[in-house]
Amino acid sequence: MSNVMIAARGLEKTYTRGEETLRVLDGLDLQMDAGRFNALMGPSGSGKTTLLNLVGGLDHADAGSLEVAGEELAHLDSGSLAHWRAQTVGFVFQGFNLIPVLTALENVELPLQLSPLPRSQRREHALHALELVGLADRARHRPKQLSGGQEQRVAIARAIVTDPKLLLADEPTGDLDRASADAVLDLL
Amino acid sequence: MGIFGLSLRNLLRHPVRSLLTALSLMVAIFLLCSLRSMVTALTAAATEASTTRLWVQSAVSLYVGMPLSYPTRIEAIDGVKEAFPFQWFGGVYQDPSNFFGQFAVDPEKLLRAYPELVWLEGSPEDFIGTRTGALVGTGLAKTFDWKVGDKIPLSGALFPHPDGVDVAWDFEVVGIYEASKASLDENTFFFHWDYFEKTLEVDRDAPVEVGAIVVSIEPTTSATRVMSEIDALYENGPQRVQTTTESEFQAQFASMFGNVPFFVSVIGGAVLAAIVLACINTMLMAAREQTHDIGIMKSLGFPDTSMFRLLLTQSFLLCGVGGAMGLGLALGSEGGMRELVSSMLPAYRILDETKILAVVLIVVIGLVAGIAPALRSSRLKCIDALSARE
């Protein structure tokens, strides 16, 4: 069985802004194995976020092949891609991306809504994920009532609660102070 | 937290805006129910009119009288069971604002012609046997707190008492009725034609005339034929007549209020249309504010259909709550409204069809207000939605 988690061949992605065409990915070849912790580094505008979006199935490549966790993403339509994301990927964004009207616990529980788990088990899993990031005592707090570091830890709990095959973090410490950033990196 | 719970939370994100939108819909649905009930009350008598009763009036106008010999000749027409005067009295009880219909009729023929008249107090014998006896509707009895045995003086505004303008016509309540159909008004005051005629004859040179005649026909008889024959009977005078079905007669009576149903419908429709636009605006604003959240949910794997349901559920919730409050208010105030308009619209009640219409409209408004934001949300590309900010 192949141990490859991400395999990209000739990946291309172009953005058009007004009359300007921006070729962000130009024939990218990439392979990453499962079970590894990989970091993409590069200057701003080099295409890191674009690549993560493609790998995470949030966007489609213009050309090339991209196989993630054994699935060729170019072959999936919008609905199948959403289902694949729910089953395979956990995201941690720079801006936390928590739903403001939900509590920390409800935010973590949100991806489990797409699973067949009964409500009690969903709650149990979400609470366990919050315990793992050290925020069980903040379960009833809304994002606005949490610090930036705590919000990102809730986002990490949400990303891992479904036990995904692939965890994607896009500058997860970008909006945090040094102490919070260290805590989040330790957690990851 | 399912789609319903999240929809509720999203609505409470701006509680004042949601509350105001719901309240505006409440007012619109209340108005719709009330105005429509007024229209149905206005036309109820025509809608539920008897098919075995015809009305004869002067071909010139309802205000022009016909000779008293007419009912007798009409009764001779094949298929006619009975014909009797139905004379508007137009008296005043205590104050001119106490407006209600008073009719001089033949008691026995009235009771035979109106099977929908149900006795609550008193008896037909008391009514028939008491010359000054009055049979009053339960609406009137409640309004003026009348009981059987009460003496009721009416000033004859159209027909002054022969003993003097200041002398009242004296009546005694001998019966109280309710109507099993809207074809009979429960705010009507019936009294003896004989008492009316004989009192007037005392000091009058010209013979007493009759303003309207009710003709009761056999159920198997063709109303069209009888109407033609009655009209033909007096084609050459002395007073030409116009015979109509009860339904036409009541509709003609309702039209004396002008085209009220049309104006009421236009006003109600305009209010409703304005509120629909307000609801659409609220939902579009809500959808725009939630764009980033939609991106988050899509990134987590929620399908486009879930986003569609999320926005549509919010719309239905908002409109459902506002609409339910409006319907509740209309039903809760039905009794009070009925009392308020009882003199003009005694049949005021919120019919089942009005309630159904209100519910259907609430659903349609919810759908109309939510469909565009729901479609937009479902079609949003995940990556674009994520980059949006409130």
XYZ file of C-alpha atoms in Angstrom:
578
model
C 0.000 0.000 0.000
C 1.337 3.429 -0.963
C 2.453 5.716 1.850
C 2.016 8.824 -0.279
C -0.406 11.373 1.170
C -0.042 14.154 -1.395
C 1.095 13.715 -5.001
C 0.956 16.688 -7.358
C 2.093 16.599 -10.958
C 2.230 19.593 -13.270
C -0.114 21.559 -10.975
C -1.175 24.926 -12.341
C -3.270 27.698 -10.857
C -3.842 31.149 -12.271
C -5.766 34.054 -10.789
C -7.159 36.944 -12.770
C -7.514 40.309 -11.083
C -8.955 42.875 -13.442
C -6.743 42.753 -16.520
C -3.835 41.194 -14.647
C -3.280 37.462 -14.820
C -1.311 35.972 -11.967
C 0.170 32.510 -12.470
C 0.597 31.353 -8.879
C 1.415 27.700 -9.455
C 3.192 26.825 -12.643
C 3.650 23.117 -13.197
C 4.270 22.184 -9.576
C 5.402 18.640 -8.826
C 5.224 17.596 -5.203
C 5.052 14.463 -3.100
C 4.517 14.172 0.643
C 4.243 10.992 2.627
C 1.705 10.146 5.264
C 2.653 10.372 8.909
C 4.986 13.303 8.354
C 4.979 16.872 9.640
C 5.829 19.070 6.646
C 6.241 22.824 6.560
C 5.972 24.933 3.443
C 8.082 28.044 3.591
C 8.295 30.901 1.154
C 7.848 34.632 0.781
C 4.458 36.245 0.754
C 2.684 35.675 -2.565
C 4.686 32.597 -3.418
C 1.580 30.390 -3.499
C 1.653 28.586 -0.133
C -1.990 29.305 0.674
C -3.035 28.526 -2.909
C -1.364 25.126 -2.688
C -2.966 24.410 0.691
C -6.358 25.375 -0.692
C -5.907 22.980 -3.588
C -4.638 20.163 -1.369
C -7.499 20.733 1.040
C -10.065 20.604 -1.758
C -11.206 24.173 -1.181
C -10.338 25.123 -4.742
C -9.716 23.408 -8.081
C -6.467 23.462 -10.008
C -6.536 24.776 -13.571
C -4.369 21.941 -14.841
C -2.313 19.038 -13.630
C -3.050 16.188 -11.333
C -3.458 16.272 -7.577
C -3.974 13.116 -5.600
C -4.580 13.475 -1.893
C -5.146 10.544 0.459
C -5.614 8.317 -2.549
C -8.251 10.500 -4.240
C -7.729 12.364 -7.498
C -9.329 15.679 -6.617
C -9.806 16.839 -10.207
C -12.326 14.033 -10.655
C -14.565 15.161 -7.797
C -17.493 17.485 -8.277
C -18.469 20.096 -5.674
C -20.655 17.748 -3.620
C -18.164 14.880 -3.627
C -15.358 17.253 -2.768
C -17.304 18.554 0.248
C -17.897 14.990 1.399
C -14.202 14.163 0.867
C -13.151 17.238 2.884
C -15.405 16.218 5.758
C -13.933 12.718 5.760
C -10.278 13.504 5.127
C -9.076 16.973 6.025
C -8.840 19.125 9.103
C -8.115 22.830 8.614
C -6.443 25.331 10.901
C -6.597 28.842 9.438
C -4.578 31.894 10.272
C -7.731 33.822 11.193
C -9.168 30.956 13.335
C -12.430 30.938 11.390
C -14.758 30.046 14.237
C -18.500 30.613 13.899
C -19.155 33.603 16.187
C -22.693 32.605 17.248
C -21.597 29.177 18.458
C -19.800 28.298 21.696
C -16.358 26.711 21.663
C -17.936 23.301 22.201
C -20.479 23.825 19.417
C -17.764 25.002 17.046
C -15.738 21.871 17.722
C -18.832 19.707 17.372
C -19.786 21.287 14.039
C -17.813 18.956 11.688
C -19.254 15.961 13.540
C -22.716 16.998 12.358
C -21.745 15.400 9.090
C -20.953 12.095 10.778
C -23.504 9.433 11.696
C -22.673 9.798 15.404
C -25.580 10.385 17.799
C -25.717 13.745 19.583
C -24.396 12.441 22.902
C -21.318 10.918 21.253
C -20.725 14.051 19.212
C -20.710 16.067 22.412
C -18.382 13.562 24.051
C -15.920 13.697 21.141
C -16.008 17.501 20.999
C -15.419 17.806 24.736
C -12.528 15.349 24.508
C -10.960 17.414 21.707
C -11.309 20.551 23.827
C -9.652 18.713 26.725
C -6.758 17.808 24.434
C -6.154 21.493 23.692
C -6.664 22.429 27.342
C -9.887 24.357 26.907
C -12.516 22.131 28.470
C -13.262 24.892 30.958
C -14.003 27.291 28.091
C -16.510 24.996 26.366
C -19.455 27.361 26.897
C -17.592 30.478 25.831
C -18.179 32.113 22.512
C -15.197 33.073 20.309
C -15.467 36.724 21.332
C -14.979 35.702 24.942
C -11.701 33.930 24.153
C -8.197 35.229 23.526
C -6.584 34.779 20.102
C -4.504 31.874 21.359
C -7.548 30.194 22.856
C -9.514 30.704 19.629
C -6.763 29.007 17.651
C -6.687 26.121 20.106
C -10.445 25.740 19.632
C -9.817 25.740 15.869
C -7.219 22.986 16.330
C -9.703 21.002 18.414
C -12.244 21.384 15.608
C -9.657 20.272 13.051
C -8.754 17.090 14.926
C -12.178 16.126 16.260
C -13.032 14.068 13.175
C -9.649 12.334 13.329
C -8.742 13.404 9.769
C -6.061 11.782 7.654
C -4.596 15.154 6.790
C -4.243 18.247 8.956
C -3.617 21.465 7.061
C -2.551 24.590 8.947
C -2.190 27.833 7.053
C 0.011 30.166 9.092
C -1.692 29.042 12.299
C 0.350 31.400 14.453
C 0.178 34.383 12.115
C -2.330 36.310 14.233
C -0.904 35.351 17.620
C 1.583 36.820 20.063
C 4.789 34.938 20.740
C 3.614 33.058 23.834
C 0.356 31.958 22.209
C 2.196 31.024 19.016
C 4.583 28.814 20.941
C 1.687 27.150 22.722
C -0.102 26.464 19.448
C 3.032 25.094 17.773
C 3.666 22.844 20.775
C 0.135 21.593 20.478
C 0.463 20.879 16.772
C -26.434 22.331 17.006
C -28.271 21.451 13.817
C -29.349 23.667 10.947
C -32.443 24.807 12.866
C -30.472 25.807 15.952
C -27.838 27.586 13.901
C -30.562 29.408 11.969
C -32.064 30.606 15.224
C -28.686 31.766 16.534
C -28.035 33.620 13.291
C -31.360 35.416 13.556
C -30.506 36.410 17.115
C -27.202 37.806 15.899
C -29.145 41.031 15.239
C -32.114 40.643 17.597
C -33.505 44.134 17.083
C -33.493 43.833 13.302
C -35.076 40.375 13.428
C -37.663 41.537 15.954
C -38.613 44.578 13.876
C -38.949 42.480 10.728
C -41.078 39.929 12.565
C -43.230 42.701 14.030
C -43.762 44.279 10.624
C -44.888 40.921 9.291
C -47.118 40.528 12.323
C -48.850 43.807 11.494
C -49.181 42.827 7.823
C -50.752 39.441 8.584
C -53.040 40.983 11.194
C -54.168 43.584 8.652
C -54.620 40.955 5.984
C -56.804 38.788 8.231
C -58.821 41.732 9.531
C -59.358 43.437 6.170
C -60.204 40.199 4.431
C -62.660 39.345 7.199
C -64.321 42.706 6.657
C -64.666 41.970 2.964
C -66.035 38.486 3.593
C -68.405 39.955 6.180
C -69.577 42.510 3.640
C -70.267 39.871 1.025
C -71.279 37.059 3.397
C -74.986 37.684 2.985
C -74.630 37.428 -0.787
C -72.419 34.370 -0.616
C -74.732 32.426 1.680
C -77.962 33.798 0.281
C -80.954 31.520 -0.062
C -81.754 30.222 -3.527
C -85.450 29.995 -2.740
C -85.933 33.654 -1.886
C -86.312 36.410 -4.436
C -86.401 40.140 -3.823
C -88.654 42.589 -5.580
C -88.014 46.318 -5.561
C -88.992 49.287 -7.681
C -87.166 49.342 -11.004
C -86.348 52.974 -10.259
C -84.661 52.612 -6.904
C -84.775 50.819 -3.590
C -86.039 54.081 -2.111
C -89.149 54.210 -4.307
C -92.151 52.404 -2.875
C -94.469 49.888 -4.560
C -98.232 49.522 -4.068
C -99.229 47.232 -1.247
C -101.273 45.089 -3.616
C -98.140 43.712 -5.271
C -97.388 40.831 -2.856
C -100.876 39.386 -3.281
C -100.648 39.379 -7.091
C -97.130 37.933 -6.979
C -98.368 35.047 -4.823
C -100.612 34.031 -7.700
C -97.647 33.200 -9.937
C -96.997 29.499 -10.374
C -94.143 28.306 -8.123
C -94.429 31.165 -5.627
C -95.129 30.008 -2.078
C -95.499 33.379 -0.406
C -94.665 37.040 -0.849
C -94.554 39.641 1.899
C -93.417 43.225 2.501
C -89.939 43.721 3.917
C -90.027 47.375 4.819
C -87.007 49.365 6.011
C -88.095 51.451 9.006
C -84.974 53.511 9.670
C -85.875 54.380 13.258
C -83.495 55.712 15.902
C -82.940 54.029 19.244
C -81.817 56.589 21.840
C -79.056 58.004 19.611
C -78.545 58.105 15.827
C -75.194 56.364 16.294
C -77.069 53.233 17.432
C -77.518 52.135 13.852
C -79.181 48.817 13.056
C -81.679 47.491 10.563
C -85.396 47.535 11.486
C -87.916 45.897 9.196
C -91.679 45.710 9.168
C -92.624 42.189 8.079
C -95.400 39.634 8.148
C -94.311 37.570 11.200
C -95.713 34.220 10.074
C -94.389 34.494 6.532
C -90.995 35.692 7.779
C -90.589 32.657 10.018
C -91.581 30.304 7.182
C -89.291 31.997 4.653
C -86.246 32.108 6.954
C -85.541 28.588 8.234
C -82.050 29.790 9.267
C -83.708 31.853 12.021
C -83.117 29.974 15.281
C -85.058 30.960 18.400
C -82.986 31.566 21.512
C -85.597 33.174 23.722
C -89.354 33.692 23.407
C -91.486 31.777 20.928
C -92.944 32.205 17.441
C -96.413 32.355 19.008
C -95.417 35.323 21.170
C -94.097 37.161 18.114
C -97.109 36.382 15.961
C -99.589 37.160 18.706
C -98.156 40.450 19.982
C -98.978 43.408 17.751
C -96.105 45.559 19.027
C -93.834 42.560 19.445
C -90.295 42.728 18.150
C -88.016 39.870 17.257
C -84.399 40.925 17.706
C -81.112 39.321 16.738
C -78.735 38.111 19.392
C -76.163 40.689 18.274
C -78.544 43.515 19.078
C -79.637 41.899 22.340
C -76.011 41.722 23.456
C -75.166 45.248 22.309
C -78.083 46.894 24.100
C -78.520 44.298 26.824
C -82.108 43.636 25.734
C -84.140 40.858 27.246
C -87.553 39.443 26.443
C -90.165 41.783 27.919
C -88.094 44.940 27.491
C -89.917 47.950 26.038
C -88.055 49.499 23.120
C -88.975 52.986 21.902
C -87.872 53.883 18.380
C -88.128 57.385 16.912
C -89.461 57.180 13.397
C -86.917 59.142 11.408
C -88.335 58.021 8.042
C -91.813 57.295 9.330
C -92.681 59.687 12.156
C -95.390 58.534 14.527
C -98.800 60.007 13.527
C -99.188 61.408 17.064
C -96.162 63.640 16.631
C -92.564 63.760 15.583
C -91.474 63.476 19.219
C -93.644 60.455 19.868
C -91.756 57.177 19.720
C -93.001 53.938 18.245
C -93.276 51.488 21.135
C -92.125 47.930 20.791
C -91.735 45.030 23.162
C -89.023 42.422 22.775
C -90.839 39.078 22.490
C -88.101 36.976 20.974
C -84.353 36.762 20.440
C -82.905 34.790 17.545
C -79.598 33.732 16.166
C -78.805 32.911 12.534
C -77.536 29.529 11.404
C -76.332 31.158 8.155
C -74.818 34.532 7.268
C -77.783 35.163 4.963
C -79.616 36.432 8.045
C -78.165 39.318 10.015
C -78.074 38.876 13.793
C -78.335 42.631 14.278
C -81.795 43.047 12.847
C -85.002 44.161 14.514
C -88.213 42.674 13.034
C -91.694 43.858 13.888
C -95.280 43.542 12.625
C -96.205 44.954 9.243
C -99.747 45.376 10.507
C -98.614 47.564 13.399
C -96.575 49.655 10.971
C -99.284 49.912 8.338
C -102.234 50.557 10.618
C -100.383 53.136 12.696
C -99.389 55.060 9.593
C -102.852 54.838 8.018
C -104.385 56.833 10.858
C -103.214 60.161 9.598
C -102.238 59.670 6.001
C -103.848 60.613 2.713
C -101.721 58.453 0.470
C -101.756 54.654 0.854
C -98.846 52.998 2.602
C -96.322 51.619 0.141
C -93.766 48.885 0.439
C -90.053 49.305 -0.327
C -89.113 45.663 -0.836
C -90.952 42.384 -1.174
C -89.540 39.003 -0.291
C -90.791 36.190 -2.489
C -90.453 32.630 -1.285
C -90.483 30.067 -4.109
C -90.695 26.288 -4.300
C -87.233 24.657 -4.346
C -88.000 22.961 -7.665
C -89.216 26.138 -9.314
C -87.064 28.018 -11.817
C -86.119 31.307 -10.193
C -85.366 32.811 -13.601
C -88.882 32.130 -14.843
C -90.511 33.513 -11.716
C -88.345 36.643 -11.851
C -89.310 37.213 -15.482
C -92.984 36.726 -14.713
C -92.931 39.140 -11.776
C -91.154 41.795 -13.838
C -93.576 41.219 -16.722
C -96.539 41.512 -14.365
C -95.819 45.171 -13.737
C -94.133 46.056 -16.998
C -96.795 48.655 -17.685
C -97.014 50.001 -14.175
C -98.237 51.392 -12.002
C -94.738 50.909 -10.688
C -92.276 48.829 -12.716
C -90.313 46.363 -10.619
C -86.976 44.654 -10.663
C -86.786 41.128 -9.292
C -83.468 39.617 -8.290
C -82.204 36.586 -6.486
C -81.343 37.147 -2.848
C -77.682 36.797 -3.715
C -77.880 39.602 -6.298
C -79.946 41.741 -3.963
C -77.413 41.397 -1.115
C -74.537 42.052 -3.506
C -76.335 45.166 -4.722
C -76.807 46.215 -1.101
C -73.117 45.647 -0.382
C -72.173 47.687 -3.440
C -73.878 50.673 -1.814
C -70.710 50.913 0.272
C -68.841 51.595 -2.962
C -66.094 49.323 -4.182
C -64.898 48.704 -0.644
C -63.690 45.137 -1.267
C -61.477 46.370 -4.096
C -59.925 49.173 -2.074
C -59.487 46.981 0.965
C -57.793 44.338 -1.192
C -55.521 46.927 -2.789
C -54.520 48.403 0.574
C -53.955 44.961 2.096
C -51.984 43.821 -0.945
C -49.818 46.942 -0.930
C -49.005 46.564 2.759
C -48.153 42.922 2.212
C -45.943 43.685 -0.793
C -44.035 46.303 1.219
C -43.479 43.825 4.022
C -42.306 41.141 1.588
C -39.667 43.585 0.322
C -38.634 44.311 3.910
C -38.287 40.589 4.600
C -36.248 40.060 1.436
C -33.990 42.935 2.455
C -33.492 41.487 5.930
C -32.630 38.074 4.544
C -30.228 39.483 1.959
C -28.457 41.417 4.702
C -28.340 38.319 6.874
C -26.934 36.233 4.023
C -24.275 38.830 3.274
C -23.226 38.939 6.932
C -23.012 35.179 7.093
C -20.944 34.737 3.942
C -17.752 34.074 5.903
C -19.517 31.556 8.155
C -20.810 29.822 5.072
C -17.237 29.584 3.796
C -16.182 28.061 7.123
C -18.961 25.501 7.007
C -18.215 24.614 3.415
C -14.531 24.184 4.284
C -15.582 21.731 6.992
C -17.418 19.679 4.392
C -20.995 20.955 4.620
C -22.583 20.541 1.183
C -24.214 23.324 -0.812
C -27.658 21.951 0.061
C -26.985 22.519 3.764
C -26.224 26.167 3.083
C -29.411 26.428 1.054
C -31.376 24.946 3.948
C -29.635 27.168 6.481
C -30.724 30.397 4.820
C -34.172 29.151 3.881
C -34.772 27.911 7.433
C -33.853 31.365 8.764
C -36.320 32.949 6.389
C -39.087 30.533 7.343
C -38.305 31.012 11.025
C -38.392 34.793 10.773
C -41.563 34.869 8.683
C -43.130 32.022 10.648
C -42.690 33.777 13.990
C -43.880 37.150 12.636
C -46.754 35.605 10.715
C -47.838 33.421 13.630
C -47.877 36.487 15.891
C -50.011 38.315 13.314
C -52.440 35.435 12.950
C -52.558 35.047 16.719
C -53.275 38.745 17.138
C -56.030 38.606 14.528
C -57.649 35.594 16.204
C -57.189 37.040 19.679
C -58.799 40.316 18.726
C -61.590 38.741 16.655
C -64.202 39.237 19.368
C -63.204 42.830 19.983
C -63.140 43.612 16.278
C -66.570 42.039 15.839
C -67.994 44.291 18.529
C -66.242 47.286 16.999
C -67.751 46.790 13.549
C -70.923 44.958 14.527
C -73.276 47.715 13.421
C -71.866 47.770 9.871
C -70.417 44.278 9.503
C -72.311 41.958 11.826
C -70.977 38.861 10.055
C -67.352 39.784 10.884
C -65.431 36.630 11.676
C -62.102 35.175 10.593
C -63.112 32.318 8.353
C -61.080 29.125 8.034
C -60.250 30.067 4.456
C -58.779 33.359 5.710
C -56.647 31.472 8.236
C -55.494 29.075 5.522
C -54.739 31.998 3.213
C -52.677 33.642 5.963
C -50.685 30.458 6.584
C -50.105 29.977 2.848
C -48.982 33.596 2.539
C -46.592 33.229 5.482
C -45.016 30.192 3.784
C -44.863 31.978 0.418
C -43.310 35.101 1.979
C -40.783 32.901 3.781
C -39.952 31.217 0.496
C -39.787 34.447 -1.512
C -37.649 36.188 1.114
C -35.313 33.249 1.549
C -34.909 31.772 -1.894
C -32.466 34.328 -3.327
C -30.130 34.391 -0.298
C -30.365 30.604 -0.041
C -29.429 30.120 -3.702
C -26.619 32.639 -3.423
C -25.221 30.899 -0.347
C -25.405 27.473 -1.883
C -23.661 28.637 -5.066
C -20.871 30.515 -3.288
C -17.456 29.081 -3.908
C -15.920 27.980 -0.644
C -12.709 29.912 -1.242
C -14.571 33.129 -2.118
C -16.855 32.852 0.901
C -13.883 32.307 3.214
C -12.222 35.475 1.991
C -15.366 37.542 2.748
C -15.563 39.548 5.954
C -18.625 40.801 7.768
